[in-house]
CSV table of C-alpha atoms in Angstrom, one decimal:
chain,number,residue,atom,x,y,z
A,1,UNK,CA,50.6,-157.9,109.3
A,2,UNK,CA,52.0,-157.8,105.7
A,3,UNK,CA,51.0,-161.4,105.0
A,4,UNK,CA,47.5,-160.8,106.4
A,5,UNK,CA,47.0,-157.8,104.1
A,6,UNK,CA,48.3,-159.7,101.0
A,7,UNK,CA,46.1,-162.7,101.7
A,8,UNK,CA,43.1,-160.8,102.9
A,9,UNK,CA,42.9,-162.7,106.2
A,10,UNK,CA,42.3,-161.5,109.8
A,11,UNK,CA,45.3,-160.8,112.0
A,12,UNK,CA,45.2,-161.8,115.7
A,13,UNK,CA,47.9,-160.2,118.0
A,14,UNK,CA,48.8,-160.9,121.6
A,15,UNK,CA,50.0,-158.2,123.9
A,16,UNK,CA,52.0,-159.4,127.0
A,17,UNK,CA,55.1,-157.1,127.3
A,18,UNK,CA,55.7,-153.8,129.1
A,19,UNK,CA,57.3,-152.2,126.1
A,20,UNK,CA,57.7,-148.8,127.8
A,21,UNK,CA,60.1,-150.3,130.4
A,22,UNK,CA,62.0,-152.2,127.7
A,23,UNK,CA,62.3,-149.2,125.5
A,24,UNK,CA,63.3,-146.8,128.4
A,25,UNK,CA,66.2,-149.2,129.3
A,26,UNK,CA,67.8,-148.5,125.9
A,27,UNK,CA,66.4,-145.1,124.8
A,28,UNK,CA,66.9,-142.3,127.3
A,29,UNK,CA,65.0,-139.7,125.3
A,30,UNK,CA,61.3,-139.5,126.1
A,31,UNK,CA,60.4,-138.1,122.6
A,32,UNK,CA,62.0,-141.1,120.9
A,33,UNK,CA,60.5,-143.6,123.3
A,34,UNK,CA,57.0,-142.1,122.8
A,35,UNK,CA,57.5,-142.4,119.0
A,36,UNK,CA,58.4,-146.1,119.3
A,37,UNK,CA,55.4,-146.7,121.5
A,38,UNK,CA,53.1,-144.9,119.0
A,39,UNK,CA,54.4,-147.3,116.3
A,40,UNK,CA,53.7,-150.3,118.5
A,41,UNK,CA,50.2,-149.1,119.3
A,42,UNK,CA,49.5,-148.6,115.6
A,43,UNK,CA,50.4,-152.2,115.0
A,44,UNK,CA,47.9,-153.4,117.5
A,45,UNK,CA,45.2,-151.1,116.1
A,46,UNK,CA,45.8,-152.7,112.7
A,47,UNK,CA,45.0,-156.2,114.1
A,48,UNK,CA,41.6,-157.8,113.7
A,49,UNK,CA,41.7,-159.1,117.3
A,50,UNK,CA,44.0,-158.3,120.2
A,51,UNK,CA,44.5,-160.7,123.1
A,52,UNK,CA,45.9,-160.0,126.6
A,53,UNK,CA,46.5,-162.6,129.4
A,54,UNK,CA,44.7,-160.6,132.1
A,55,UNK,CA,42.8,-157.3,132.7
A,56,UNK,CA,45.9,-155.6,134.2
A,57,UNK,CA,47.9,-156.3,131.0
A,58,UNK,CA,45.0,-155.0,128.9
A,59,UNK,CA,45.1,-151.8,131.0
A,60,UNK,CA,48.8,-151.4,130.2
A,61,UNK,CA,48.0,-151.4,126.5
A,62,UNK,CA,45.3,-148.9,127.0
A,63,UNK,CA,47.7,-146.6,128.9
A,64,UNK,CA,49.9,-146.7,125.8
A,65,UNK,CA,47.0,-145.2,123.9
A,66,UNK,CA,45.2,-148.2,122.4
A,67,UNK,CA,41.5,-147.6,122.0
A,68,UNK,CA,40.2,-150.9,120.5
A,69,UNK,CA,38.7,-154.0,122.0
A,70,UNK,CA,41.0,-156.4,124.0
A,71,UNK,CA,40.1,-160.0,124.5
A,72,UNK,CA,41.3,-161.4,127.8
A,73,UNK,CA,42.5,-165.1,127.6
A,74,UNK,CA,44.7,-166.3,130.5
A,75,UNK,CA,48.0,-168.0,130.3
A,76,UNK,CA,48.2,-171.7,131.1
A,77,UNK,CA,50.7,-174.4,131.6
A,78,UNK,CA,51.2,-177.9,130.1
A,79,UNK,CA,51.9,-179.3,133.6
A,80,UNK,CA,49.4,-181.8,135.0
A,81,UNK,CA,49.3,-181.8,138.8
A,82,UNK,CA,51.2,-184.8,140.1
A,83,UNK,CA,49.8,-187.5,142.4
A,84,UNK,CA,51.1,-187.5,146.0
A,85,UNK,CA,53.5,-190.3,145.2
A,86,UNK,CA,54.9,-188.5,142.1
A,87,UNK,CA,55.2,-185.3,144.1
A,88,UNK,CA,57.1,-186.9,146.9
A,89,UNK,CA,59.5,-188.7,144.5
A,90,UNK,CA,60.2,-185.5,142.6
A,91,UNK,CA,60.7,-183.5,145.8
A,92,UNK,CA,63.2,-186.0,147.1
A,93,UNK,CA,65.1,-185.9,143.8
A,94,UNK,CA,65.4,-182.1,144.0
A,95,UNK,CA,66.5,-182.1,147.7
A,96,UNK,CA,69.2,-184.7,146.7
A,97,UNK,CA,70.4,-182.3,144.0
A,98,UNK,CA,70.5,-179.5,146.6
A,99,UNK,CA,72.5,-181.7,149.0
A,100,UNK,CA,69.7,-181.3,151.6
A,101,UNK,CA,69.8,-184.0,154.4
A,102,UNK,CA,66.4,-183.0,155.7
A,103,UNK,CA,63.4,-180.9,154.7
A,104,UNK,CA,64.2,-177.3,155.4
A,105,UNK,CA,61.7,-174.6,154.4
A,106,UNK,CA,62.4,-174.1,150.7
A,107,UNK,CA,61.6,-171.1,148.6
A,108,UNK,CA,61.9,-170.8,144.8
A,109,UNK,CA,62.3,-168.2,142.1
A,110,UNK,CA,62.2,-169.2,138.4
A,111,UNK,CA,62.8,-166.6,135.7
A,112,UNK,CA,65.2,-164.2,134.2
A,113,UNK,CA,67.9,-162.9,136.6
A,114,UNK,CA,67.3,-159.2,136.0
A,115,UNK,CA,66.8,-156.4,138.6
A,116,UNK,CA,63.6,-155.5,136.8
A,117,UNK,CA,62.2,-158.7,138.2
A,118,UNK,CA,62.6,-157.2,141.7
A,119,UNK,CA,65.2,-159.8,142.6
A,120,UNK,CA,67.0,-157.3,144.8
A,121,UNK,CA,63.9,-157.2,147.1
A,122,UNK,CA,64.0,-161.0,147.4
A,123,UNK,CA,67.7,-161.1,148.4
A,124,UNK,CA,67.4,-158.2,150.9
A,125,UNK,CA,64.3,-159.8,152.4
A,126,UNK,CA,66.2,-163.1,152.8
A,127,UNK,CA,68.9,-161.2,154.7
A,128,UNK,CA,66.3,-159.8,157.1
A,129,UNK,CA,64.6,-163.2,157.4
A,130,UNK,CA,67.9,-164.7,158.5
A,131,UNK,CA,69.3,-162.0,160.7
A,132,UNK,CA,66.3,-160.2,162.1
A,133,UNK,CA,63.9,-163.2,162.4
A,134,UNK,CA,66.4,-165.9,162.9
A,135,UNK,CA,64.9,-168.2,160.3
A,136,UNK,CA,66.6,-171.1,158.6
A,137,UNK,CA,65.7,-171.8,155.0
A,138,UNK,CA,66.8,-172.7,151.5
A,139,UNK,CA,66.4,-170.3,148.6
A,140,UNK,CA,66.7,-171.6,145.1
A,141,UNK,CA,67.2,-169.3,142.1
A,142,UNK,CA,66.6,-170.9,138.7
A,143,UNK,CA,67.3,-169.1,135.4
A,144,UNK,CA,69.9,-166.8,133.9
A,145,UNK,CA,70.1,-163.2,132.9
A,146,UNK,CA,72.3,-160.1,132.7
A,147,UNK,CA,72.2,-159.4,136.4
A,148,UNK,CA,72.9,-162.9,137.6
A,149,UNK,CA,76.5,-162.0,138.6
A,150,UNK,CA,75.4,-159.0,140.6
A,151,UNK,CA,72.7,-161.0,142.3
A,152,UNK,CA,75.3,-163.6,143.4
A,153,UNK,CA,77.6,-160.8,144.6
A,154,UNK,CA,74.8,-159.3,146.7
A,155,UNK,CA,74.1,-162.8,148.2
A,156,UNK,CA,77.8,-163.1,149.2
A,157,UNK,CA,77.9,-159.6,150.5
A,158,UNK,CA,74.9,-160.2,152.8
A,159,UNK,CA,76.5,-163.5,153.9
A,160,UNK,CA,73.6,-165.7,152.6
A,161,UNK,CA,75.7,-168.1,150.5
A,162,UNK,CA,75.0,-171.0,152.9
A,163,UNK,CA,71.2,-170.6,152.4
A,164,UNK,CA,70.9,-169.5,148.8
A,165,UNK,CA,71.7,-171.6,145.7
A,166,UNK,CA,71.9,-170.4,142.1
A,167,UNK,CA,71.3,-173.3,139.7
A,168,UNK,CA,71.4,-171.5,136.4
A,169,UNK,CA,69.1,-172.3,133.5
A,170,UNK,CA,67.5,-175.7,133.7
A,171,UNK,CA,66.3,-176.9,130.3
A,172,UNK,CA,65.3,-180.4,131.3
A,173,UNK,CA,61.6,-180.1,132.2
A,174,UNK,CA,61.6,-183.1,134.5
A,175,UNK,CA,64.4,-181.6,136.7
A,176,UNK,CA,62.7,-178.2,136.8
A,177,UNK,CA,59.4,-179.7,137.9
A,178,UNK,CA,61.2,-181.5,140.8
A,179,UNK,CA,62.1,-178.1,142.2
A,180,UNK,CA,58.5,-177.0,142.2
A,181,UNK,CA,57.7,-180.2,144.0
A,182,UNK,CA,60.4,-179.4,146.7
A,183,UNK,CA,59.3,-175.8,147.1
A,184,UNK,CA,57.2,-174.6,150.0
A,185,UNK,CA,56.8,-171.1,148.7
A,186,UNK,CA,57.3,-169.3,145.3
A,187,UNK,CA,58.7,-165.8,145.4
A,188,UNK,CA,57.8,-163.6,142.5
A,189,UNK,CA,57.5,-159.9,143.5
A,190,UNK,CA,58.1,-158.7,140.0
A,191,UNK,CA,56.4,-155.4,138.9
A,192,UNK,CA,57.7,-155.9,135.4
A,193,UNK,CA,55.9,-159.1,134.5
A,194,UNK,CA,52.3,-159.1,133.3
A,195,UNK,CA,51.1,-162.6,133.8
A,196,UNK,CA,53.8,-165.0,134.9
A,197,UNK,CA,53.6,-168.6,133.7
A,198,UNK,CA,55.9,-169.6,136.5
A,199,UNK,CA,53.2,-168.6,139.0
A,200,UNK,CA,50.8,-171.0,137.1
A,201,UNK,CA,53.4,-173.7,137.2
A,202,UNK,CA,53.9,-173.3,140.9
A,203,UNK,CA,50.1,-173.4,141.5
A,204,UNK,CA,50.0,-176.7,139.6
A,205,UNK,CA,52.1,-178.2,142.4
A,206,UNK,CA,50.1,-176.5,145.1
A,207,UNK,CA,52.8,-174.0,145.8
A,208,UNK,CA,51.5,-170.5,146.7
A,209,UNK,CA,53.2,-167.4,145.6
A,210,UNK,CA,54.3,-164.2,147.3
A,211,UNK,CA,53.5,-161.3,145.0
A,212,UNK,CA,53.4,-157.5,145.3
A,213,UNK,CA,49.9,-156.2,145.8
A,214,UNK,CA,48.6,-154.2,142.9
A,215,UNK,CA,51.1,-155.7,140.5
A,216,UNK,CA,49.7,-157.0,137.2
A,217,UNK,CA,50.9,-160.6,137.8
A,218,UNK,CA,49.1,-160.6,141.2
A,219,UNK,CA,45.7,-160.4,139.5
A,220,UNK,CA,43.4,-163.1,140.8
A,221,UNK,CA,45.4,-163.6,144.0
A,222,UNK,CA,43.8,-162.9,147.4
A,223,UNK,CA,46.1,-162.4,150.4
A,224,UNK,CA,46.1,-165.5,152.7
A,225,UNK,CA,43.6,-167.3,150.5
A,226,UNK,CA,45.3,-168.5,147.3
A,227,UNK,CA,48.6,-166.7,147.8
A,228,UNK,CA,50.3,-163.9,149.7
A,229,UNK,CA,50.5,-160.2,148.9
A,230,UNK,CA,53.1,-157.8,150.2
A,231,UNK,CA,54.0,-154.1,149.9
A,232,UNK,CA,56.9,-153.4,147.6
A,233,UNK,CA,59.6,-153.5,150.2
A,234,UNK,CA,62.1,-156.0,151.6
A,235,UNK,CA,60.9,-155.6,155.3
A,236,UNK,CA,57.3,-156.3,154.2
A,237,UNK,CA,58.4,-159.4,152.3
A,238,UNK,CA,60.5,-160.7,155.2
A,239,UNK,CA,57.7,-160.1,157.7
A,240,UNK,CA,55.2,-162.0,155.5
A,241,UNK,CA,57.5,-165.0,154.9
A,242,UNK,CA,58.3,-165.2,158.7
A,243,UNK,CA,54.5,-165.3,159.4
A,244,UNK,CA,54.0,-168.0,156.7
A,245,UNK,CA,56.8,-170.1,158.1
A,246,UNK,CA,55.2,-170.0,161.5
A,247,UNK,CA,51.8,-171.1,160.2
A,248,UNK,CA,52.3,-174.2,158.1
A,249,UNK,CA,48.6,-175.1,158.0
A,250,UNK,CA,47.9,-171.7,156.4
A,251,UNK,CA,50.6,-172.3,153.8
A,252,UNK,CA,49.1,-175.7,152.9
A,253,UNK,CA,45.6,-174.2,152.6
A,254,UNK,CA,46.8,-171.4,150.4
A,255,UNK,CA,48.6,-173.8,148.1
A,256,UNK,CA,45.5,-176.0,147.8
A,257,UNK,CA,43.4,-173.0,146.9
A,258,UNK,CA,46.1,-171.7,144.4
A,259,UNK,CA,45.9,-175.1,142.6
A,260,UNK,CA,42.1,-174.8,142.5
A,261,UNK,CA,41.8,-171.2,141.4
A,262,UNK,CA,45.0,-170.3,139.5
A,263,UNK,CA,46.0,-173.4,137.7
A,264,UNK,CA,44.8,-173.8,134.2
A,265,UNK,CA,46.0,-176.2,131.5
A,266,UNK,CA,46.9,-175.0,128.0
A,267,UNK,CA,44.2,-177.3,126.6
A,268,UNK,CA,41.5,-175.3,128.3
A,269,UNK,CA,43.1,-172.1,126.9
A,270,UNK,CA,43.2,-173.7,123.4
A,271,UNK,CA,39.5,-174.6,123.6
A,272,UNK,CA,38.6,-171.0,124.5
A,273,UNK,CA,40.9,-169.6,121.8
A,274,UNK,CA,39.4,-171.9,119.2
A,275,UNK,CA,36.0,-170.3,119.9
A,276,UNK,CA,37.4,-166.8,119.6
A,277,UNK,CA,39.2,-167.6,116.4
A,278,UNK,CA,36.1,-169.2,115.0
A,279,UNK,CA,34.0,-166.1,115.8
A,280,UNK,CA,36.7,-163.9,114.1
A,281,UNK,CA,36.7,-166.0,111.0
A,282,UNK,CA,33.0,-166.1,110.7
A,283,UNK,CA,32.9,-162.3,110.6
A,284,UNK,CA,35.3,-162.4,107.7
A,285,UNK,CA,34.1,-165.2,105.5
A,286,UNK,CA,31.2,-167.0,107.1
A,287,UNK,CA,33.5,-169.8,108.5
A,288,UNK,CA,31.7,-172.4,110.4
A,289,UNK,CA,33.8,-174.4,112.9
A,290,UNK,CA,33.7,-178.3,112.5
């Protein structure tokens, strides 16, 4: 903002974080938390253009008190959907790393290991899926975070260690993509996230996601069409997964539609942003795009 003022150029800002939750985790006084939020809102009000990745995220900023215009431009991914041969090769490589001798129903979570991501719901739902529904599966957690140790402890406590694997952070993109290829279902019931790129990545591989209905990151997902929506509870999640496991054709169709409707490449996003930036510049100094 300082540089934009000094140089007399427009400032474009992106809003994609739920600051209230982040602030409340560290500041336990509402008065101080509200003061910090007011400061954040003033920053966005000083911007020439404000972007959000979906309508739900834009509404969060409005709830904070922002009154200006918000441009919605979706998140994308650099992933190009693989051919069937590439997909099969990648999936086999991931199963080999997991020590799987056959293709068991595989679920995946990619993201920070924090309770705010609703990871407790996932683990408790897996327990119900195993004990109440008698389902066999493999659950893979990829990532790291402050609550990783407690998540692992809960898995051991619920006697799920034989079906759940924690792989930590995977920085090599090729290896990470192989786990998307091996996954049948992507679990992401987070109420904290606004527009998960991991859901986009899964959709590139034709993997549908299980999301909490009404959550910001579930925007654009229709139940049983291009993904699966649940109430925010472990029993609801377990029941939906059990139903999905018993209807493989429905799972395949949802994955295909997820790829068609949710997948978007960053190049498409960049093309759209170029037009928005060009319009902004033209209002400032008559800039004409090449």
